[in-house]
Tab-separated table of C-alpha atoms in Angstrom:
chain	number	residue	atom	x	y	z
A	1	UNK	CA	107.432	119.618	101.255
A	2	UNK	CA	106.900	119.313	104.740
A	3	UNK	CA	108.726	118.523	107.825
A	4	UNK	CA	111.156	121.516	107.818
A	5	UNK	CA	112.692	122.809	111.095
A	6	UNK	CA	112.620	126.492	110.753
A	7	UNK	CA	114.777	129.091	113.368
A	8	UNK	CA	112.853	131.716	113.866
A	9	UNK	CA	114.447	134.815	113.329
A	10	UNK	CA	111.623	137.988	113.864
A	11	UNK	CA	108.341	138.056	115.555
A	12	UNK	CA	106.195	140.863	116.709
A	13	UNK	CA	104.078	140.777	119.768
A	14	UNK	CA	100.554	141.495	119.819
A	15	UNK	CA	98.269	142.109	122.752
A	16	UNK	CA	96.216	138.362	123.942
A	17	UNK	CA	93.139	139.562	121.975
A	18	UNK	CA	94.616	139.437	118.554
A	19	UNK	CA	94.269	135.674	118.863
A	20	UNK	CA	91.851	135.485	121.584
A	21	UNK	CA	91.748	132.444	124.253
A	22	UNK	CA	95.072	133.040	126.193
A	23	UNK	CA	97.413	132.654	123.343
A	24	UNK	CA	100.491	134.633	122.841
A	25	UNK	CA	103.165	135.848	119.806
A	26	UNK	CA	106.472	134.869	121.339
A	27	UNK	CA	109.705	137.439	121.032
A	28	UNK	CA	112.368	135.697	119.495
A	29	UNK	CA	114.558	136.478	122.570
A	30	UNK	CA	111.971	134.800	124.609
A	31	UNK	CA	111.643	131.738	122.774
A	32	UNK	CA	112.491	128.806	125.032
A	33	UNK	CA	115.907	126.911	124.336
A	34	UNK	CA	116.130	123.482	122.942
A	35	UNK	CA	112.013	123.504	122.366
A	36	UNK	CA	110.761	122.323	119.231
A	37	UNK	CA	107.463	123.585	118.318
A	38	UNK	CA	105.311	120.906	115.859
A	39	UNK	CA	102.941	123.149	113.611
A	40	UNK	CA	100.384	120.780	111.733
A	41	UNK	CA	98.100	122.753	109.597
A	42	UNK	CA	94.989	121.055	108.841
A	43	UNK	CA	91.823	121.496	107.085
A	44	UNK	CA	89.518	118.762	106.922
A	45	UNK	CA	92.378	115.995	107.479
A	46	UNK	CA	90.646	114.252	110.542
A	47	UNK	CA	90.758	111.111	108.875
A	48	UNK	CA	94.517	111.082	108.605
A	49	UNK	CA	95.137	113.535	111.798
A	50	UNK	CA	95.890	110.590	114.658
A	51	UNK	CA	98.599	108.751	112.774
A	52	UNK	CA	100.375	111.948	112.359
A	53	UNK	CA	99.655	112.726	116.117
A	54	UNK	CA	100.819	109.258	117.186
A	55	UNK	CA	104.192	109.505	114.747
A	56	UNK	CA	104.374	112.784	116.699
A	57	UNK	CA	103.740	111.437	120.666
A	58	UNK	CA	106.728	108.444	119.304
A	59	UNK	CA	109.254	111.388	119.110
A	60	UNK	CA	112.499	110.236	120.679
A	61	UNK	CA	113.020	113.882	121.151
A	62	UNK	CA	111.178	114.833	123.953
A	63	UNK	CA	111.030	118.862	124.204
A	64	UNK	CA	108.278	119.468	121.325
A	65	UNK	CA	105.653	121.577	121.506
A	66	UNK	CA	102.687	120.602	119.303
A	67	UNK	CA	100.683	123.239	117.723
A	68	UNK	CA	97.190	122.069	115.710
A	69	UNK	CA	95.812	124.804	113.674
A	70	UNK	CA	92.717	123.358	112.083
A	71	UNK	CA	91.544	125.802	109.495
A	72	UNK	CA	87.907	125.481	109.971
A	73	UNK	CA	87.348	122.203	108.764
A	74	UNK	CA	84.070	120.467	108.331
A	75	UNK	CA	84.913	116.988	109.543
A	76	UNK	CA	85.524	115.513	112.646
A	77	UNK	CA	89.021	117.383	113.255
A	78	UNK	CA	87.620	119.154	116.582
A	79	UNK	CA	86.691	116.016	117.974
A	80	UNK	CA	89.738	113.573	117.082
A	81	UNK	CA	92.001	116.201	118.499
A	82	UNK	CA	90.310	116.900	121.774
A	83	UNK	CA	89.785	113.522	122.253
A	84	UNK	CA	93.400	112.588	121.240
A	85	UNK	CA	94.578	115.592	123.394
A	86	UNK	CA	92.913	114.269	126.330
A	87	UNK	CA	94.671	110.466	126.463
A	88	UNK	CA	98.273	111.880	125.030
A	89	UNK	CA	98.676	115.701	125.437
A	90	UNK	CA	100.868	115.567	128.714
A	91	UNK	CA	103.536	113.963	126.540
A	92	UNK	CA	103.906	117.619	125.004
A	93	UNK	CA	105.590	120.558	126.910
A	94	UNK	CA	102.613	122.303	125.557
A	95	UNK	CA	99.718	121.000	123.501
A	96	UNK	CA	97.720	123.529	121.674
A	97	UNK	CA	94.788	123.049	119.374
A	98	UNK	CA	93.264	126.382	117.174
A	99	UNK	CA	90.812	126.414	115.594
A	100	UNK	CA	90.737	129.354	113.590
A	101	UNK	CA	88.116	131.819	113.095
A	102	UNK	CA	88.045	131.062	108.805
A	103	UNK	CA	89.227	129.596	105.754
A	104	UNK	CA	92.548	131.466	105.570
A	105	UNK	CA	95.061	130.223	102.643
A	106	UNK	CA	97.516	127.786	103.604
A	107	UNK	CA	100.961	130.433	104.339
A	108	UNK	CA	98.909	132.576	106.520
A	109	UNK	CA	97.784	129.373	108.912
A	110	UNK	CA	101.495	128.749	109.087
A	111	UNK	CA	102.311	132.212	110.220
A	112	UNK	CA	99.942	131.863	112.853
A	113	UNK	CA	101.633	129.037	114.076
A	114	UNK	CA	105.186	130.230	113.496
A	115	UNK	CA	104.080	133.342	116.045
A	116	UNK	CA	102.335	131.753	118.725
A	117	UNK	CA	104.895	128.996	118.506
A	118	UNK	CA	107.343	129.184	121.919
A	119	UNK	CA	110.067	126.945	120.391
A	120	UNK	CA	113.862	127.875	119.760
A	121	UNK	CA	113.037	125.482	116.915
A	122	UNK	CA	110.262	124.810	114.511
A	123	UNK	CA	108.962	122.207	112.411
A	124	UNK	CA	106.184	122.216	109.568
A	125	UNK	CA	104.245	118.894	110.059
A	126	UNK	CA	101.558	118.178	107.369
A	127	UNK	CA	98.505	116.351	109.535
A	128	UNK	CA	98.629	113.192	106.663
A	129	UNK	CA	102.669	112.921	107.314
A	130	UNK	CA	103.902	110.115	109.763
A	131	UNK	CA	107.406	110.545	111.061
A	132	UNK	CA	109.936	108.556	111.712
A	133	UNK	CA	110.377	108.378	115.763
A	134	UNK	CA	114.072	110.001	115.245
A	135	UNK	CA	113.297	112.621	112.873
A	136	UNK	CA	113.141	115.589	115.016
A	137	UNK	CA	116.346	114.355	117.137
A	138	UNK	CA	118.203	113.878	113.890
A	139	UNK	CA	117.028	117.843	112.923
A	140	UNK	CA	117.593	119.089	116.159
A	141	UNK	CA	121.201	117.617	116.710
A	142	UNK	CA	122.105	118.874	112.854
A	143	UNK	CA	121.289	122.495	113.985
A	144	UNK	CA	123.547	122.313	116.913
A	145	UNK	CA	126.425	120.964	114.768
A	146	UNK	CA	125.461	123.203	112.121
A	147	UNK	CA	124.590	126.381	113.594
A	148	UNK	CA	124.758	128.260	110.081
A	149	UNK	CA	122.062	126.113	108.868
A	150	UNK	CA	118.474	127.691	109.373
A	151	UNK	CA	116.372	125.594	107.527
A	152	UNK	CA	116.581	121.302	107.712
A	153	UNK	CA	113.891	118.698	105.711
């Protein structure tokens, strides 16, 4: 079941070279307001990965922050990304692409994503999922009616 906007509610911060290349755990109270941050998990998914990325870029919510987290895969992912990154990543607030160090199971890639994510906001994206444009903007103005609600699919 993806597609969930999660609020996150506890982070830790860690010095740079936990994750290596610049990258960052974000404090909660630090997070930056009304930014949704995209985490798309994907191992060996470059076959499906630019649809997703292209549902993503069609967002009529505009403050996302899109987080790849390729888990080592063995196909083309590295290359459909940076190529995909270079003609569409300025649409993002941030764009960033990790490719992890292993094979890590599937809840652990997520937490990666969930601490190095900036957002107020986040959504699980699946890299074979397409969205519909107003998905996020339909999530996003729920929570702000809603502000009990942590969790939205």
């Amino acid at each position: 079941a993806g597609g969930e906007i999660i609020i996150p509610k506890v982070s830790r911060r860690h010095s740079q070279s936990v994750l290596g290349g610049g990258i960052e755990i974000t404090l909660y109270q630090n997070r930056q307001q009304d930014l949704v941050s995209v985490v798309v998990p994907s191992y060996n998914y470059g076959n499906f990965l630019s649809e997703a990325l292209e549902g993503l870029k069609k967002q009529t919510y505009k403050k996302i922050e899109l987080i790849i987290l390729d888990d080592c895969s063995t196909d083309r992912t590295s290359n459909i990304v940076t190529k995909w990154q270079q003609i569409n990543g300025s649409r993002f607030e941030n764009f960033v692409y990790l490719r992890l160090p292993r094979r890590l199971p599937p809840e652990w890639v997520l937490n990666i994503g969930f601490i190095i994510s900036q957002g107020e906001y986040i959504v699980i994206h699946d890299a074979d999922d397409i969205s519909h444009q107003d998905k996020i903007k339909k999530q996003y103005q729920w929570l702000l009616i809603h502000p009990e609600t942590s969790a939205v699919g």
